[in-house]
GROMACS .gro file of C-alpha atoms in nm:
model
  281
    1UNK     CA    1   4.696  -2.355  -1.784
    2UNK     CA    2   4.725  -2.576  -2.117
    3UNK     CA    3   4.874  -2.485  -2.411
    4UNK     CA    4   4.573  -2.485  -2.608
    5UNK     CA    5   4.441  -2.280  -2.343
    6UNK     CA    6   4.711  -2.038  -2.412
    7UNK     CA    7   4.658  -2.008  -2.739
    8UNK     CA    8   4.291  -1.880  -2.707
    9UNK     CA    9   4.375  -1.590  -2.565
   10UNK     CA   10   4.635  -1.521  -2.811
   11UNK     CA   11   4.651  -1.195  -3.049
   12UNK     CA   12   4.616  -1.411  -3.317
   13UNK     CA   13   4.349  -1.657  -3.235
   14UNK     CA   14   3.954  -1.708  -3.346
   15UNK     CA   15   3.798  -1.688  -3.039
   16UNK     CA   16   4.080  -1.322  -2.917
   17UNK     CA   17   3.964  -1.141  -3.282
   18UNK     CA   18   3.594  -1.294  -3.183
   19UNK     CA   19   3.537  -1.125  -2.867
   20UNK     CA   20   3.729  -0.783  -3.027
   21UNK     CA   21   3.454  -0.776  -3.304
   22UNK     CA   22   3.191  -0.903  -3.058
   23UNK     CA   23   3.291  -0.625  -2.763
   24UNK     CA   24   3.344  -0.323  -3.007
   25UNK     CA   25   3.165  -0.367  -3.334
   26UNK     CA   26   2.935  -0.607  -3.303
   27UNK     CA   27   2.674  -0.525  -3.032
   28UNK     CA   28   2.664  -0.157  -3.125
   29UNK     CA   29   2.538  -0.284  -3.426
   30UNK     CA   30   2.265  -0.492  -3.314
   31UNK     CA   31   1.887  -0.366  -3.289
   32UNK     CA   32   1.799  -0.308  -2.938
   33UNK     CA   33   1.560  -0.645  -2.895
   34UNK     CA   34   1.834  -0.869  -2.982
   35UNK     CA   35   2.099  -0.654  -2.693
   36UNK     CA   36   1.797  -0.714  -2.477
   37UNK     CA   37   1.771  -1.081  -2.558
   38UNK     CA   38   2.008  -1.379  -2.451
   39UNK     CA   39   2.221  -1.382  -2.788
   40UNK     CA   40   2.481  -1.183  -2.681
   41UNK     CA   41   2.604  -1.362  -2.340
   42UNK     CA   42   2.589  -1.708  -2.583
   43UNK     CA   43   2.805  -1.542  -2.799
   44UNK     CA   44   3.057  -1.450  -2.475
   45UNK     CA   45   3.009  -1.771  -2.365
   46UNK     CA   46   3.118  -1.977  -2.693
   47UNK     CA   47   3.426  -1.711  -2.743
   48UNK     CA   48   3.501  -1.817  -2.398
   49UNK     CA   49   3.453  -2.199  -2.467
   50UNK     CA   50   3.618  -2.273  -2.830
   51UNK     CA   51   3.979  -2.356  -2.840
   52UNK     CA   52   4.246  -2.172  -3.082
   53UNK     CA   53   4.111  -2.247  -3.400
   54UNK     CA   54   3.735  -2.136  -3.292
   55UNK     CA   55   3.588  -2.481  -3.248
   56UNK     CA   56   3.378  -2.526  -2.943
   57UNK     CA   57   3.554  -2.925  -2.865
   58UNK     CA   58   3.728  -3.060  -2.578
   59UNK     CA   59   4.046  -3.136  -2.553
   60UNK     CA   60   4.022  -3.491  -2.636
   61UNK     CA   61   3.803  -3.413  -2.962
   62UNK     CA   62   3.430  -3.425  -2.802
   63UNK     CA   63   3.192  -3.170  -2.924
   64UNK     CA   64   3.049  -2.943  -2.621
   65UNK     CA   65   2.726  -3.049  -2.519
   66UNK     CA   66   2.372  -2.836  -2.562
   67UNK     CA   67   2.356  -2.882  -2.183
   68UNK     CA   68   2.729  -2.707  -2.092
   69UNK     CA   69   2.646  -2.456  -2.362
   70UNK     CA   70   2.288  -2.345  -2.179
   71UNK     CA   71   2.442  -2.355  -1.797
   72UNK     CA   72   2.733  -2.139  -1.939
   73UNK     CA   73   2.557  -1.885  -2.110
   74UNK     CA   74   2.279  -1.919  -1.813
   75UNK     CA   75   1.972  -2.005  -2.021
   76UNK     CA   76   1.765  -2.280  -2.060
   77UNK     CA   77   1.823  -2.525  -2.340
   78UNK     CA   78   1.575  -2.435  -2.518
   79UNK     CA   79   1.637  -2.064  -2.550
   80UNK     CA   80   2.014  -2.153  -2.612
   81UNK     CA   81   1.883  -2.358  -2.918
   82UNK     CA   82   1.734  -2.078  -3.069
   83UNK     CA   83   2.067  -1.860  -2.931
   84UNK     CA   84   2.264  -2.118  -3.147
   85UNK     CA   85   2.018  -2.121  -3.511
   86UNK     CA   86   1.979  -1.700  -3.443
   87UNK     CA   87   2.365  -1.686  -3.414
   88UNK     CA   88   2.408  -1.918  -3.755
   89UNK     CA   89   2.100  -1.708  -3.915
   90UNK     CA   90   2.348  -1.401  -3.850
   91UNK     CA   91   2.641  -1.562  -4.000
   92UNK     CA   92   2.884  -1.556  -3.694
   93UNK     CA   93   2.847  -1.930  -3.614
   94UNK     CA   94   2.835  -2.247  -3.782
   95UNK     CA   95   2.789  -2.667  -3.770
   96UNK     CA   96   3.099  -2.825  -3.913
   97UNK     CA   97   2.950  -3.157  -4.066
   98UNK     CA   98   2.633  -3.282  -4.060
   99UNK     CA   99   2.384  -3.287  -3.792
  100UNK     CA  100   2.312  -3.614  -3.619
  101UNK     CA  101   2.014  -3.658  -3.474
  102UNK     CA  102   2.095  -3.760  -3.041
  103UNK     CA  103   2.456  -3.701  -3.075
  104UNK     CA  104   2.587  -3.341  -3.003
  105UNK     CA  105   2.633  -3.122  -3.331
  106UNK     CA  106   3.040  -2.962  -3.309
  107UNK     CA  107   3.017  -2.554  -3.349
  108UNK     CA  108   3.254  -2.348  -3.475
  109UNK     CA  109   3.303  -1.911  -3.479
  110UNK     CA  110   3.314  -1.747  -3.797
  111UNK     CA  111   3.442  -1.375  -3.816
  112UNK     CA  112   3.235  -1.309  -4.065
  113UNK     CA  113   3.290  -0.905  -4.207
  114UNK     CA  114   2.902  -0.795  -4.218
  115UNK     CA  115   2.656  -1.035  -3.950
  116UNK     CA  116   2.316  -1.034  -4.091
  117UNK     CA  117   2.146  -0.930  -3.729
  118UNK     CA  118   1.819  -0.857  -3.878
  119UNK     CA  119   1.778  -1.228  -3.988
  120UNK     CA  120   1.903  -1.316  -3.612
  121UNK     CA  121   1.610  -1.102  -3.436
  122UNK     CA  122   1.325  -1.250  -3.719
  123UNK     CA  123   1.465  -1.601  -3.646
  124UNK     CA  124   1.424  -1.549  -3.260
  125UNK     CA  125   1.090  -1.376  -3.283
  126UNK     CA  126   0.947  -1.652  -3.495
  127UNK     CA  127   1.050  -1.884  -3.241
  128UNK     CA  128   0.948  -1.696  -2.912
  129UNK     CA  129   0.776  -1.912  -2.660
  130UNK     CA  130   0.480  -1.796  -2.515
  131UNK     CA  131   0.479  -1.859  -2.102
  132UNK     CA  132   0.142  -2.000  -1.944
  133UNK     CA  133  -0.003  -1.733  -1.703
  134UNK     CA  134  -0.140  -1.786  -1.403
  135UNK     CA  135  -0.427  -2.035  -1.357
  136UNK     CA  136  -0.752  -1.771  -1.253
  137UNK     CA  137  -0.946  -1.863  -0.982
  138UNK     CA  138  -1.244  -2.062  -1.006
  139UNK     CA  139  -1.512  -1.777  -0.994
  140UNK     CA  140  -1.351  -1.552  -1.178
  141UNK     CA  141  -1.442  -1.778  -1.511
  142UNK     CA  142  -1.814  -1.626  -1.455
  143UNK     CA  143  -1.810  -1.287  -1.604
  144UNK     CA  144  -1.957  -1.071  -1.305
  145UNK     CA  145  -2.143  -0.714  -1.360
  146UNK     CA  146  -1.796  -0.524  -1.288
  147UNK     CA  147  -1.497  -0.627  -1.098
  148UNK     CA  148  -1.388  -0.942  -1.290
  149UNK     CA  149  -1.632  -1.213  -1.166
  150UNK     CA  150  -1.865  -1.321  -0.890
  151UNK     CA  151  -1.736  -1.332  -0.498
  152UNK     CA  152  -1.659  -1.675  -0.412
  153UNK     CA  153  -1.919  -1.854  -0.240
  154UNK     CA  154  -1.881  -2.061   0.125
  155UNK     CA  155  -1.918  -2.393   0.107
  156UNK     CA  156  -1.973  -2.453   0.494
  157UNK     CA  157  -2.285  -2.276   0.573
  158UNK     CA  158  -2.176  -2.277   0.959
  159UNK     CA  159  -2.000  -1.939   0.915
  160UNK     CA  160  -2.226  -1.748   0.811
  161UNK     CA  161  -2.288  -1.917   0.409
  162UNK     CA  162  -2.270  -1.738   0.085
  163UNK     CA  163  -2.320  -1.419   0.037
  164UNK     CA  164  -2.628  -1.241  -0.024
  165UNK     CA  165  -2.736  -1.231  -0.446
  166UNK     CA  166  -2.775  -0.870  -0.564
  167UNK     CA  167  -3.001  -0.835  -0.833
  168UNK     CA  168  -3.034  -0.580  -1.100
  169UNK     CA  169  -3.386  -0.484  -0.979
  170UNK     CA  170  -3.589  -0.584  -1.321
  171UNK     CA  171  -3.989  -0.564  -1.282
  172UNK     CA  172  -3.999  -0.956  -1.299
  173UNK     CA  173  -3.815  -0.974  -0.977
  174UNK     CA  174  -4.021  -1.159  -0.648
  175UNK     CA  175  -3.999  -0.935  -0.354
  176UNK     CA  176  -4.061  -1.079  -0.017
  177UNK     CA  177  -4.283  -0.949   0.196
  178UNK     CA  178  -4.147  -0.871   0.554
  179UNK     CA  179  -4.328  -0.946   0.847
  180UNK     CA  180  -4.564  -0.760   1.031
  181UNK     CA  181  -4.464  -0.601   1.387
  182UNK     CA  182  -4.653  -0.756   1.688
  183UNK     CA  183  -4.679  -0.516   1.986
  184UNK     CA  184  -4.346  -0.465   2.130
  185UNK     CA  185  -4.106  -0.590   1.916
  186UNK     CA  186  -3.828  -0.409   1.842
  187UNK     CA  187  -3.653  -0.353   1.456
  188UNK     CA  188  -3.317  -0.594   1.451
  189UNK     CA  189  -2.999  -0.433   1.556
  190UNK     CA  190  -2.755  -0.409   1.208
  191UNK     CA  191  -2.370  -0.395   1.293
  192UNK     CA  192  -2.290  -0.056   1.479
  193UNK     CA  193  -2.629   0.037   1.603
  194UNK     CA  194  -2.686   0.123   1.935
  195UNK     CA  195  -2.902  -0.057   2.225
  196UNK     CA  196  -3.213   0.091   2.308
  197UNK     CA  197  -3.228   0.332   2.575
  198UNK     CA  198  -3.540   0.269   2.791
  199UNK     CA  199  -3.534   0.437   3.131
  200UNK     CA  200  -3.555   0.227   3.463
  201UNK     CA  201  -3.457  -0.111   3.234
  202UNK     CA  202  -3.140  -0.284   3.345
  203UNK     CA  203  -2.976  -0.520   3.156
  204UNK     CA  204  -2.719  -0.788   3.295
  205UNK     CA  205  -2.451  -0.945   3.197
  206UNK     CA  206  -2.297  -1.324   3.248
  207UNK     CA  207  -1.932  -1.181   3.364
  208UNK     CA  208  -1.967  -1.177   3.787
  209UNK     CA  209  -2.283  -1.058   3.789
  210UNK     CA  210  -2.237  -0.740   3.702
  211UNK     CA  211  -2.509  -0.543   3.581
  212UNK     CA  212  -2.530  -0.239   3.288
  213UNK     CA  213  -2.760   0.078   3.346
  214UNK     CA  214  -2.859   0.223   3.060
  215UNK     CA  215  -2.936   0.595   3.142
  216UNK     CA  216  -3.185   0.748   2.964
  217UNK     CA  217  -3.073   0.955   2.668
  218UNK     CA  218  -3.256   1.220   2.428
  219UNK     CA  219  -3.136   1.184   2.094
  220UNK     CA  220  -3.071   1.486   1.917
  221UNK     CA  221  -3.129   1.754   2.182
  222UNK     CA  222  -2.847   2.017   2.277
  223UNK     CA  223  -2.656   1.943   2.586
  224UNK     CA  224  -2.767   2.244   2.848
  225UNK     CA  225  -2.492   2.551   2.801
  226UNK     CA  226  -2.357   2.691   3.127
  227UNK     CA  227  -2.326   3.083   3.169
  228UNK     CA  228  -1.987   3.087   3.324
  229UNK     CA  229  -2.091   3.472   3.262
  230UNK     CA  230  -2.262   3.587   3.618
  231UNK     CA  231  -2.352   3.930   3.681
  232UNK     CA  232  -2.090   4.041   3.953
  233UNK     CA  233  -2.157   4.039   4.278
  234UNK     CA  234  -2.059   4.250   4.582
  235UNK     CA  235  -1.791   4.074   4.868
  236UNK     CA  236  -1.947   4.077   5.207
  237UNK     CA  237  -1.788   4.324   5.468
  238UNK     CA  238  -1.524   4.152   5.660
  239UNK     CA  239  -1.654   4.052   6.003
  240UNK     CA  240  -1.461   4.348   6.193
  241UNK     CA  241  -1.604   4.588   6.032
  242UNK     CA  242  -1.926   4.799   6.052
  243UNK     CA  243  -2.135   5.004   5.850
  244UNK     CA  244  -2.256   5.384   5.811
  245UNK     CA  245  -2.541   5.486   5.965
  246UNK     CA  246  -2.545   5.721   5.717
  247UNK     CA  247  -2.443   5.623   5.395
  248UNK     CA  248  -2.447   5.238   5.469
  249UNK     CA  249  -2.089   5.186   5.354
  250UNK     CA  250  -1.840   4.964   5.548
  251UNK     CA  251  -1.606   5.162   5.794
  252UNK     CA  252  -1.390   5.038   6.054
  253UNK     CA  253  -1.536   5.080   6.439
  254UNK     CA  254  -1.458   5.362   6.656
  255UNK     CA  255  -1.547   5.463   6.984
  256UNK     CA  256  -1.817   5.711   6.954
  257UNK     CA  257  -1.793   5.719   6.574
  258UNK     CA  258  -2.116   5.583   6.356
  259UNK     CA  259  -2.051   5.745   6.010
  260UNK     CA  260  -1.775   5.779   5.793
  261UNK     CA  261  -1.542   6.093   5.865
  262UNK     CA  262  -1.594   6.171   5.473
  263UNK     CA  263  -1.937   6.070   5.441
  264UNK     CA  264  -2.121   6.245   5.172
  265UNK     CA  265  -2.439   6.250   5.341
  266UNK     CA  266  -2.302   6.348   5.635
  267UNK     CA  267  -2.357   6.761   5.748
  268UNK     CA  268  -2.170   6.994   5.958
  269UNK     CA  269  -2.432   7.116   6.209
  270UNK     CA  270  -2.413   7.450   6.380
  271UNK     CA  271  -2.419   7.478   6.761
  272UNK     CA  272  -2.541   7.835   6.774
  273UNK     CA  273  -2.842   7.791   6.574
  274UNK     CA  274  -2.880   7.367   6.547
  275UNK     CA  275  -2.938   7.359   6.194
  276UNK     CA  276  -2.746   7.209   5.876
  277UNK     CA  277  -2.501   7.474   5.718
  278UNK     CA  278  -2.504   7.243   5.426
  279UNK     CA  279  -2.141   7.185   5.372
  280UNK     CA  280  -2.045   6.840   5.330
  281UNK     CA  281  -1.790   6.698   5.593
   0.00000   0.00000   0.00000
């Protein structure tokens, strides 16, 4: 590190009282556009830059260039040209001599007690440069009913051309008349319509032969609802088993046995007299 290096950041020195005022007076006192604007990291950059006595020279007397002066301060040069007339608008920077026209003009800081800021922010709005947008497409030039413009057009007709003109349906319009329906012809299919369904038609196809019946379809009926709700129906006797020759229930075969032992129809009979004595068995 050089002497004159050194010095800089000395107590004492232009550029160490510069960045004090810049750091804790200065930029509190600025209106928020020029905080927001590039002013303030020139100013860092040139405290950074000058030598002891505040001028912004090399060692071997050069003035700094415009061009070392933008790259520090990471602008362009023409935004750090208007940094540099804001800064002397304010009254915290200054030319010392004249300035030569092609030859680089030799800056110095002031520490000047009251910076006119407000002068600083009118100088740089007066100056602003206004950026170029975007170049709009071609079709948008054409003011369309709605959206910004008219769709652009194809210019190889091959896939599919232009698209269709809507029109704003005024009386004066020509409307085409469409053709008239010879005996089976069909209406052209649009995109997601279905084939027709004619019964007993086939229709192949060129991938192995393989052929596509179309079954024939109602459209709109109800697909046929199935009862799964059957009246209940009686289990068959198992196969070893017999019924009542009375009451026609199943019973399992005895010998000499044809009715159930507590069949209700059955009736005690009475030996004596051969008749019923109406008590169930």
């Amino acid at each position: 590190m050089s002497n004159e290096e050194q010095d800089t950041r000395a107590s004492g020195s232009v550029p160490n009282a510069f960045g004090n005022a810049l750091a804790w007076k200065w930029t509190r006192s600025m209106p928020p556009a020029l905080r927001r604007s590039g002013l303030p990291t020139l100013l860092y950059a040139l405290r950074a830059m000058a030598n002891a006595a505040g001028q912004l020279r090399f060692s071997d007397g050069r003035p700094i260039r415009i061009q070392d002066l933008a790259k520090a301060a990471c602008a362009d040069e023409k935004d750090t040209r208007r940094y540099l007339d804001a800064a002397e608008h304010a009254g915290v920077l200054v030319v010392v001599g004249e300035r030569r026209r092609g030859r680089p003009n030799l800056y110095a800081l002031v520490m000047s007690p009251r910076p006119d800021w407000g002068a600083a922010l009118a100088h740089l709005d007066a100056t602003k440069r206004t950026r170029s947008g975007r170049k709009s497409a071609p079709w948008a030039d054409e003011q369309g009913p709605k959206f910004g413009g008219r769709s652009p057009e194809l210019a190889d007709p091959k896939f599919g051309g232009p698209p269709p003109e809507l029109t704003d349906g005024t009386e004066n319009e020509v409307r085409g008349t469409a053709p008239r329906w010879s005996s089976g012809d069909r209406p052209p299919l649009s995109s997601g319509d279905r084939p027709p369904n004619n019964p007993g038609t086939s229709q192949g196809t060129s991938q192995d032969g393989a052929e596509v019946i179309f079954q024939p379809q109602v459209v709109g009926s109800a697909a046929p609802e199935i009862d799964h709700q059957d009246e209940p129906r009686a289990d068959p006797p198992p196969s070893d088993f017999i019924r009542c020759a009375r009451c026609r229930k199943p019973m399992l075969p005895r010998p000499g046995r044809t009715t159930h032992a507590h069949c209700p129809e059955l009736r005690l009979v009475d030996p004596a007299t051969d008749h019923d004595t109406g008590e169930a068995g």
